[in-house]
Amino acid sequence: MSLPDDGGIVGSYGVVGSFPKDFDYGPDDHDMENGTVPPDNRPRILLMGLRRSGKSSIQKVVFHKMSPNETLFLESTNKIVKSDVNSTSFVQFQIWDFPGQIDFFDSTFDSETIFGGCGALVFVIDAQDDYMDALVRLNMTVSRAFKVNPNIKFEVFIHKVDGLSDDHKIETQRDIHQRATDDLADAGLEGVHLSFYLTSIYDHSIFEAFSKVVQKLVPQLGTLENLLDILISNSCIEKAFLFDVDSKIYIATDSSPVDMQSYELCCDMIDVVIDVSCIYGLKEDGEGTAYDAESSSVIRLNNGTILYLKEVNRYLALVCILREDSFDRQGLIDYNFLCFKKAIEEVFEVRQKTVIGSNGGGQRLSTDSFGSPKTNGAVAAKS
């Protein structure tokens, strides 16, 4: 099925931490042939940590669909590997995978170039190994990066926790959090904030952690969350996620707490929709795409819960969780979804005009400048 052309919401943002310009269906006049953002304009995420901590495995599993078991055969990284993620995905940024033995005090290490344009720094610690050396390297890395770029988001992945008991996971996270915070305080960096995540490539925890990292690079996050809150409150929806279909990273969700099981259900639903579409949704000659403007799905669980997926654009999907009795008002939900979809388009249209008006001055636009998002005529469900 062909995709409609709409050139109304495009434009180069040119800001570290902003969305790519190929947001909607139509390519920009200055785009490359595949409609992606030039690599230099993409947000940059640095992957750092000691050797064999699992940095390359994380990248391969999350963004290159490699099976976790296949990562056992990956060779150790011995140089800086730069990867564009992803030419077909709404989440477009660069990942720089650093070797564990890198020396920050080497004369060839250009801190200004590496940390200056960085949006987030992810430091990976192997939870199954002695992490004292990793904490020393973490402190050294954060100290050096913060002096160059105080705006970097520092994220710590306590990785390979699949082999630990629940009590051991909690104790390990508490110990690493305490030691890392104390080390920064001793270095006079009390104002630096570190975020900690328990991760494993053998479950969805690594996808959820990377979702949180990417969300911090989205200037429009607050507005997207407000729009989702308006949608679920007017449609009797319990939980809603705005997913990047290709990577299964959720760009935004409503303000209610994220339940890991709910997130896993939504991820699995995306896999089911894509797999079924690949079998039954393509033309006889194999042309077409597995995910397009007509993509939609309803899955009914045996506990009275319904999963509802709707296409937002060729990169994004809205996945909702609601009770079966609430789905009796499907017409109302569909109408409110159209209002939500229109509001998202308006948000990014405002973003485009603002950046163009400032001639790409390199400053991130606060989501507060959008004001309260409009419901665009959303109708509330009556009990």
Coordinates of C-alpha atoms in Angstrom, one line a residue:
M1 CA 0.0 0.0 0.0
S2 CA 1.3 3.4 -0.9
L3 CA 1.9 6.2 1.6
P4 CA 0.3 9.6 1.1
D5 CA 2.5 12.6 0.5
D6 CA 2.3 15.5 2.9
G7 CA 5.1 18.0 2.9
G8 CA 3.6 20.2 5.6
I9 CA 5.7 19.0 8.5
V10 CA 9.3 18.9 7.5
G11 CA 12.4 21.0 7.9
S12 CA 15.9 20.7 9.3
Y13 CA 16.1 21.2 13.0
G14 CA 19.9 21.3 13.2
V15 CA 19.8 21.1 17.0
V16 CA 21.6 18.6 19.2
G17 CA 18.8 16.7 20.9
S18 CA 16.0 17.5 18.4
F19 CA 13.9 15.2 16.3
P20 CA 15.0 14.5 12.7
K21 CA 13.4 16.6 10.0
D22 CA 11.9 13.6 8.1
F23 CA 9.0 13.5 10.6
D24 CA 6.1 13.1 8.2
Y25 CA 5.5 11.4 4.9
G26 CA 6.9 13.9 2.5
P27 CA 10.7 14.4 2.0
D28 CA 12.3 17.9 2.5
D29 CA 13.7 19.6 -0.6
H30 CA 17.1 19.5 1.0
D31 CA 17.0 15.9 2.1
M32 CA 19.2 13.2 0.8
E33 CA 17.6 10.6 -1.5
N34 CA 16.5 8.4 1.4
G35 CA 15.0 11.3 3.3
T36 CA 17.2 11.0 6.4
V37 CA 19.0 13.7 8.4
P38 CA 22.6 14.4 7.7
P39 CA 24.7 12.6 10.3
D40 CA 26.3 15.8 11.7
N41 CA 22.8 17.1 12.7
R42 CA 21.8 14.1 14.6
P43 CA 21.8 13.8 18.4
R44 CA 24.8 11.8 19.6
I45 CA 24.8 9.1 22.3
L46 CA 28.1 7.8 23.6
L47 CA 28.4 4.2 24.8
M48 CA 31.3 3.9 27.3
G49 CA 32.4 1.4 29.9
L50 CA 35.1 -1.2 30.6
R51 CA 36.0 -4.0 28.1
R52 CA 33.4 -6.8 27.8
S53 CA 30.8 -4.9 29.8
G54 CA 28.3 -5.4 27.0
K55 CA 28.2 -2.1 25.1
S56 CA 28.3 -3.4 21.6
S57 CA 25.8 -6.2 22.5
I58 CA 23.3 -3.5 23.6
Q59 CA 23.6 -1.6 20.4
K60 CA 23.2 -4.7 18.2
V61 CA 20.2 -6.0 20.1
V62 CA 18.3 -2.7 20.4
F63 CA 19.0 -1.2 17.0
H64 CA 20.1 -3.9 14.7
K65 CA 17.7 -6.7 15.8
M66 CA 20.5 -9.1 16.6
S67 CA 19.4 -12.1 18.7
P68 CA 20.9 -11.9 22.3
N69 CA 22.5 -15.3 21.8
E70 CA 24.3 -14.1 18.7
T71 CA 26.1 -11.4 20.7
L72 CA 28.3 -14.1 22.3
F73 CA 30.3 -14.1 19.1
L74 CA 30.9 -10.4 18.9
E75 CA 34.5 -9.4 18.9
S76 CA 35.7 -6.9 21.5
T77 CA 35.7 -3.3 20.3
N78 CA 39.2 -1.9 19.8
K79 CA 38.4 1.5 18.2
I80 CA 35.6 4.1 18.2
V81 CA 32.7 2.7 16.1
K82 CA 30.3 5.3 14.9
S83 CA 26.8 4.1 13.9
D84 CA 23.8 5.9 12.4
V85 CA 20.6 4.8 14.1
N86 CA 18.5 4.4 11.9
S87 CA 18.0 5.5 8.4
T88 CA 14.5 4.1 8.3
S89 CA 13.5 5.0 11.9
F90 CA 11.9 8.0 13.4
V91 CA 14.5 7.8 16.2
Q92 CA 17.5 9.1 14.3
F93 CA 20.8 9.7 16.1
Q94 CA 24.4 8.6 16.2
I95 CA 25.8 6.1 18.6
W96 CA 29.6 6.2 19.3
D97 CA 30.7 2.9 20.8
F98 CA 34.0 3.4 22.6
P99 CA 36.6 0.7 23.4
G100 CA 37.0 0.0 27.1
Q101 CA 40.7 0.7 27.1
I102 CA 40.4 4.3 25.9
D103 CA 42.8 6.7 27.7
F104 CA 41.2 10.1 28.3
F105 CA 44.6 11.6 29.0
D106 CA 46.1 10.5 25.7
S107 CA 47.1 13.5 23.5
T108 CA 45.0 12.1 20.6
F109 CA 41.8 12.1 22.7
D110 CA 39.9 15.2 21.6
S111 CA 37.5 15.9 24.5
E112 CA 36.0 19.0 22.9
T113 CA 35.0 17.2 19.7
I114 CA 33.8 14.0 21.5
F115 CA 31.8 15.5 24.4
G116 CA 31.0 18.9 22.9
G117 CA 28.2 17.8 20.6
C118 CA 27.0 14.9 22.8
G119 CA 23.4 14.7 23.9
A120 CA 23.7 11.7 26.3
L121 CA 26.5 9.5 27.7
V122 CA 25.6 5.9 28.6
F123 CA 28.1 4.2 30.9
V124 CA 27.7 0.4 31.0
I125 CA 28.8 -1.5 34.2
D126 CA 28.9 -5.3 34.3
A127 CA 26.9 -6.3 37.4
Q128 CA 28.3 -9.8 37.4
D129 CA 31.9 -8.6 37.6
D130 CA 33.9 -6.6 40.2
Y131 CA 32.7 -3.1 39.4
M132 CA 35.2 -1.1 41.5
D133 CA 37.4 -0.4 38.5
A134 CA 34.3 0.5 36.5
L135 CA 33.3 3.1 39.2
V136 CA 36.7 4.7 38.9
R137 CA 36.4 4.9 35.2
L138 CA 32.8 6.3 35.5
N139 CA 34.0 9.0 37.8
M140 CA 36.9 9.9 35.4
T141 CA 34.5 9.9 32.4
V142 CA 31.8 12.0 34.0
S143 CA 34.3 14.5 35.4
R144 CA 36.0 15.0 32.0
A145 CA 32.7 15.2 30.1
F146 CA 31.0 17.6 32.5
K147 CA 33.8 20.1 32.2
V148 CA 33.5 20.1 28.4
N149 CA 29.7 20.0 28.2
P150 CA 27.5 20.5 31.4
N151 CA 24.4 19.7 29.4
I152 CA 25.2 16.1 28.8
K153 CA 22.7 13.6 30.2
F154 CA 24.6 10.9 32.2
E155 CA 23.0 7.4 32.2
V156 CA 24.4 4.4 34.0
F157 CA 23.3 0.9 32.8
I158 CA 23.9 -1.7 35.5
H159 CA 24.1 -4.5 32.9
K160 CA 23.9 -8.3 32.8
V161 CA 21.5 -8.5 35.7
D162 CA 19.7 -11.5 34.2
G163 CA 22.0 -13.8 36.2
L164 CA 21.3 -12.1 39.6
S165 CA 18.4 -12.6 42.1
D166 CA 16.0 -9.8 42.7
D167 CA 17.5 -9.1 46.1
H168 CA 21.0 -9.0 44.6
K169 CA 19.9 -6.7 41.8
I170 CA 18.5 -4.2 44.3
E171 CA 21.6 -4.4 46.5
T172 CA 23.9 -4.0 43.6
Q173 CA 22.1 -0.9 42.3
R174 CA 22.0 0.7 45.8
D175 CA 25.8 0.1 46.2
I176 CA 26.7 1.4 42.8
H177 CA 24.5 4.4 43.2
Q178 CA 25.9 5.3 46.6
R179 CA 29.6 4.8 45.6
A180 CA 29.2 6.7 42.3
T181 CA 27.4 9.6 44.0
D182 CA 30.0 9.8 46.8
D183 CA 32.9 9.8 44.3
L184 CA 31.3 12.7 42.4
A185 CA 30.8 14.6 45.6
D186 CA 34.5 14.1 46.6
A187 CA 35.4 15.5 43.1
G188 CA 33.3 18.6 43.7
L189 CA 30.6 17.6 41.3
E190 CA 27.6 17.4 43.6
G191 CA 25.4 19.0 40.9
V192 CA 25.9 16.2 38.4
H193 CA 22.9 13.9 38.1
L194 CA 23.3 10.3 37.3
S195 CA 20.4 8.0 36.3
F196 CA 20.7 4.3 37.0
Y197 CA 19.0 1.4 35.2
L198 CA 19.0 -2.4 35.7
T199 CA 19.4 -3.9 32.2
S200 CA 19.7 -7.1 30.3
I201 CA 19.6 -7.9 26.6
Y202 CA 17.6 -11.1 27.4
D203 CA 14.4 -9.2 28.3
H204 CA 12.8 -5.8 27.6
S205 CA 14.7 -3.9 30.3
I206 CA 17.3 -2.7 27.9
F207 CA 14.6 -1.3 25.5
E208 CA 12.9 0.5 28.4
A209 CA 16.2 1.9 29.6
F210 CA 17.1 3.2 26.1
S211 CA 13.6 4.6 25.8
K212 CA 14.2 6.8 28.9
V213 CA 17.6 7.9 27.5
V214 CA 16.1 8.9 24.1
Q215 CA 13.1 10.7 25.8
K216 CA 15.6 13.1 27.5
L217 CA 16.7 14.2 24.1
V218 CA 13.2 15.0 22.9
P219 CA 12.4 18.7 23.5
Q220 CA 8.7 18.1 22.9
L221 CA 8.4 15.3 25.6
G222 CA 6.3 17.4 28.0
T223 CA 3.9 18.3 25.3
L224 CA 3.6 14.7 24.0
E225 CA 2.9 13.5 27.5
N226 CA 0.2 16.1 28.0
L227 CA -1.5 15.0 24.7
L228 CA -1.4 11.4 25.8
D229 CA -2.9 12.3 29.2
I230 CA -5.8 14.1 27.4
L231 CA -6.3 11.2 25.1
I232 CA -6.6 8.5 27.8
S233 CA -8.7 10.6 30.1
N234 CA -11.3 11.2 27.4
S235 CA -11.2 7.7 26.0
C236 CA -11.3 5.5 29.1
I237 CA -7.8 4.1 28.2
E238 CA -5.7 2.8 31.0
K239 CA -2.2 3.2 29.4
A240 CA -0.9 4.6 26.2
F241 CA 2.6 4.4 24.6
L242 CA 3.9 6.3 21.5
F243 CA 6.3 3.8 20.0
D244 CA 9.0 4.1 17.4
V245 CA 8.0 1.0 15.4
D246 CA 11.5 0.0 14.1
S247 CA 13.3 0.0 17.5
K248 CA 10.4 -0.5 19.9
I249 CA 11.6 2.4 21.9
Y250 CA 8.7 4.4 23.3
I251 CA 9.1 8.1 22.6
A252 CA 6.5 9.1 25.2
T253 CA 3.8 7.7 27.5
D254 CA 1.2 9.2 29.7
S255 CA 2.0 10.4 33.2
S256 CA 0.9 7.2 35.0
P257 CA 3.7 4.9 36.1
V258 CA 5.1 2.4 33.5
D259 CA 4.4 -1.2 34.4
M260 CA 7.1 -3.4 32.9
Q261 CA 4.6 -6.1 32.0
S262 CA 2.4 -3.6 30.1
Y263 CA 5.4 -2.4 28.2
E264 CA 6.4 -5.9 27.2
L265 CA 2.9 -6.7 26.0
C266 CA 2.9 -3.6 23.8
C267 CA 6.3 -4.5 22.4
D268 CA 5.1 -8.0 21.6
M269 CA 2.0 -6.6 19.9
I270 CA 4.2 -4.6 17.6
D271 CA 6.2 -7.7 16.7
V272 CA 2.9 -9.6 16.0
V273 CA 1.5 -6.8 13.8
I274 CA 4.7 -6.6 11.7
D275 CA 5.1 -10.4 11.4
V276 CA 1.5 -10.9 10.3
S277 CA 1.7 -7.9 7.9
C278 CA 4.8 -9.3 6.3
I279 CA 2.9 -12.6 5.6
Y280 CA -0.6 -11.2 4.6
G281 CA -0.2 -7.5 4.1
L282 CA 2.2 -7.4 1.1
K283 CA 1.2 -7.5 -2.5
E284 CA 1.7 -10.8 -4.5
D285 CA 4.9 -9.4 -6.1
G286 CA 6.2 -8.7 -2.6
E287 CA 6.0 -4.9 -3.0
G288 CA 4.7 -2.6 -0.2
T289 CA 5.6 -2.3 3.4
A290 CA 4.7 -4.2 6.5
Y291 CA 3.7 -1.0 8.3
D292 CA 1.8 1.8 6.5
A293 CA -1.0 4.2 6.9
E294 CA -3.6 1.4 7.0
S295 CA -1.9 -0.4 9.9
S296 CA -4.2 -1.1 12.8
S297 CA -4.8 -4.0 15.2
V298 CA -6.9 -5.2 18.1
I299 CA -5.8 -8.0 20.4
R300 CA -8.2 -9.3 23.1
L301 CA -6.5 -11.0 26.1
N302 CA -8.3 -13.6 28.2
N303 CA -8.2 -11.4 31.3
G304 CA -10.6 -8.8 29.7
T305 CA -7.8 -6.5 28.5
I306 CA -7.6 -5.2 25.0
L307 CA -4.4 -4.0 23.2
Y308 CA -5.2 -1.4 20.5
L309 CA -2.6 -0.3 17.9
K310 CA -3.1 2.6 15.5
E311 CA -0.7 4.1 13.0
V312 CA 0.4 7.7 13.7
N313 CA 2.8 8.0 10.8
R314 CA 5.2 5.6 9.0
Y315 CA 7.6 5.7 12.0
L316 CA 5.3 5.9 15.0
A317 CA 2.5 3.8 16.4
L318 CA 0.1 4.5 19.3
V319 CA -0.4 1.4 21.4
C320 CA -3.1 1.5 24.1
I321 CA -4.2 -0.8 26.9
L322 CA -7.8 -0.7 28.0
R323 CA -10.6 -2.8 29.5
E324 CA -13.0 -4.7 27.2
D325 CA -16.1 -2.8 28.3
S326 CA -14.3 0.5 27.5
F327 CA -13.8 -0.7 23.9
D328 CA -17.6 -0.6 23.4
R329 CA -16.9 3.1 22.6
Q330 CA -14.5 2.3 19.8
G331 CA -16.0 5.1 17.6
L332 CA -15.2 7.6 20.3
I333 CA -11.7 6.3 20.8
D334 CA -11.0 6.5 17.0
Y335 CA -12.3 10.0 16.9
N336 CA -10.1 11.1 19.8
F337 CA -7.2 9.4 18.2
L338 CA -7.6 11.5 15.1
C339 CA -7.6 14.6 17.3
F340 CA -4.5 13.3 19.0
K341 CA -2.8 12.7 15.6
K342 CA -3.6 16.1 14.4
A343 CA -2.3 17.7 17.6
I344 CA 1.0 15.9 17.2
E345 CA 1.3 17.2 13.7
E346 CA 0.7 20.8 15.0
V347 CA 3.3 20.4 17.7
F348 CA 6.0 19.5 15.2
E349 CA 4.8 22.2 12.8
V350 CA 5.2 24.8 15.5
R351 CA 8.6 23.3 16.3
Q352 CA 9.6 23.6 12.6
K353 CA 8.5 27.2 12.3
T354 CA 10.2 28.2 15.5
V355 CA 13.6 26.7 14.5
I356 CA 13.4 28.2 11.0
G357 CA 12.5 31.6 12.5
S358 CA 15.6 31.5 14.7
N359 CA 17.8 30.4 11.7
G360 CA 18.9 27.2 13.5
G361 CA 20.5 29.1 16.4
G362 CA 21.5 25.8 18.1
Q363 CA 19.3 26.2 21.2
R364 CA 16.8 23.6 22.3
L365 CA 13.3 24.8 22.4
S366 CA 11.6 24.3 25.7
T367 CA 8.3 22.4 25.5
D368 CA 6.7 25.1 27.7
S369 CA 6.8 27.4 24.7
F370 CA 4.1 25.4 23.1
G371 CA 1.7 26.2 26.0
S372 CA -1.0 23.7 26.9
P373 CA -1.7 21.4 24.0
K374 CA -5.1 21.7 22.5
T375 CA -7.5 18.8 22.5
N376 CA -8.6 19.7 18.9
G377 CA -12.1 18.8 19.7
A378 CA -11.5 15.6 21.7
V379 CA -14.7 14.2 23.2
A380 CA -14.9 12.9 26.7
A381 CA -16.4 9.5 27.4
K382 CA -19.5 9.5 29.6
S383 CA -19.9 6.8 32.1

